[in-house]
Amino acid sequence: MKKDAFALVFADDKGKVYDFPGLEATGMKAGRFFELNAATLVPLPESSELFLLPGRLPVGRDPETGAFRTLEGDPYSAGSPCSAVAAFIPPGWTLAHSAAFAEVPGAKALPLFAYGAVAFRDGRFWVSAVRVDEDARHDERLIDPSAVASGIAGLRALFPKNRLVPHLENCATVNACANAKNFFLGRFEAPVPTSPVCNAQCQGCISLQPDGRDFPATQKRISFVPDPEEIAELALFHIDRESAPIVSFGQGCEGEPTLAADTIEKAIRLIRRRTSKGAINVNTNASRPEALARLFDAGLTNVRVSLNSVREPYYSRYYQPRGYDVTRVAESVRVAKRAGGFVSLNYLSMPGFTDSKPEHEAFRRFVGENGVDMVQWRNLNYDPVRYFRELGLEGADEELIGVPEALESLRDAFPHLRMGYFNPVKKN
Ligand code: SF4
């Protein structure tokens, strides 16, 4: 191995993680393998986790021949099996390569996480990723569990009849939702889930998965529509105690919020009757421009539109929308801009798709034509091999430009476009 090369990382049959300098670390995009180097590798950020990938063998690069090779077994224990290893990185970082692996026959789909390419050199782990946001609002090291517990007790005592309080308590304590924890700490973004239903069935929906899939949803979807008064009560409480508050509809534990637009509209009017302070945001699939227009009329300030692609058929193959298509999404963005709203795209990024030339060019056009204000880069939590199968792109050989280059290209084309991860605050 070259002196400055990064070594492959694998796990033994007990889950212990090792480096193996006999092969160089490798990344994967769209099922193809790539050499990893200092251009995209960064020291593994604090709060990252390493996952071993059952049913997947690590793939590395032979330093002599340059060929990519599957590690069939534990190189330190003859006859013992081994597994590929991936990194799950914290908010604010976007993956540039997925972990490189070969599936063994019959391997089940990976659960709903993002699987970054990991490497080892100089006594530490590295990951192929780019920093997109410096904001530390979801940094678990800054969230004190005992303060969250007292926040929960306080809110329960203050609002004993408000059904959102126990729901958010579950989000904070069981689902480990950073927004919910911060809400009980009285800071940043107050999540207000409202909709138990959705008009899409995303392949990687974290709040509802149909029976028969290999993996479960990771959160329990809200089972009731809160009253406008319940929403306004918590929203106003949060607005009063945070200097730059955000109240946010459309959370991981719900369906599509604009399907509860009647309730949300009433709630926003109740809030805005009392104060113009703070941002009121909706995270949405943007399928219902008319509903969005009503929410802006009531006092909504921000919208974050989630999408994996601006192109049919890739949008539909992932979102499986019922009764709308991606043209409605674009219309919603224009409606929001006409209403004076701040529009973010929650761009669900998968190395090899998001940084493919055709996707990037279409995305850049979409941003320019529709006057998008911000791109929030989210790692798509989905099996990085199955994703290309679901999209019908397995074996496709699209030209790739690279994730850092895709970010740079947007910055060059739109100097005022914000890049980041979190919803922006409104200065009051
Ligand atoms: S739009 Fe959101 S709630 Fe609806 S299926 Fe997709 S991820 Fe799930």
CSV table of C-alpha atoms in Angstrom, one decimal, residues 109-113 196 198 200-221 252 254 318-320 322 380-383 390:
chain,number,residue,atom,x,y,z
A,109,ALA,CA,-32.3,-4.6,2.6
A,110,LEU,CA,-30.4,-2.4,5.0
A,111,PRO,CA,-32.5,-0.5,7.6
A,112,LEU,CA,-33.3,3.2,7.0
A,113,PHE,CA,-30.0,4.9,7.6
A,196,PRO,CA,-51.6,11.1,10.4
A,198,CYS,CA,-50.0,11.1,3.5
A,200,ALA,CA,-47.3,9.5,-1.1
A,201,GLN,CA,-45.5,6.3,-0.1
A,202,CYS,CA,-41.9,7.1,-0.1
A,203,GLN,CA,-39.7,4.0,-0.4
A,204,GLY,CA,-37.8,5.3,2.7
A,205,CYS,CA,-40.6,6.8,4.7
A,206,ILE,CA,-39.5,6.8,8.3
A,207,SER,CA,-43.0,7.0,9.8
A,208,LEU,CA,-44.9,4.4,7.8
A,209,GLN,CA,-43.8,1.3,5.9
A,210,PRO,CA,-46.2,-1.2,4.3
A,211,ASP,CA,-46.3,-4.8,5.6
A,212,GLY,CA,-43.8,-7.1,3.9
A,213,ARG,CA,-40.8,-4.9,3.6
A,214,ASP,CA,-37.5,-6.0,5.0
A,215,PHE,CA,-37.2,-3.0,7.3
A,216,PRO,CA,-39.5,-1.1,9.7
A,217,ALA,CA,-40.3,2.6,9.8
A,218,THR,CA,-38.1,4.1,12.4
A,219,GLN,CA,-40.7,6.4,14.0
A,220,LYS,CA,-44.3,5.9,15.1
A,221,ARG,CA,-46.6,8.2,13.1
A,252,GLY,CA,-40.6,12.8,10.8
A,254,GLU,CA,-46.2,12.4,10.7
A,318,TYR,CA,-39.2,7.0,-4.9
A,319,TYR,CA,-42.2,9.0,-3.7
A,320,GLN,CA,-44.9,6.8,-5.2
A,322,ARG,CA,-51.0,9.5,-5.2
A,380,LEU,CA,-31.1,9.9,2.1
A,381,ASN,CA,-31.5,7.1,4.6
A,382,TYR,CA,-31.9,4.2,2.3
A,383,ASP,CA,-29.9,1.1,1.2
A,390,GLU,CA,-36.0,1.1,-7.1
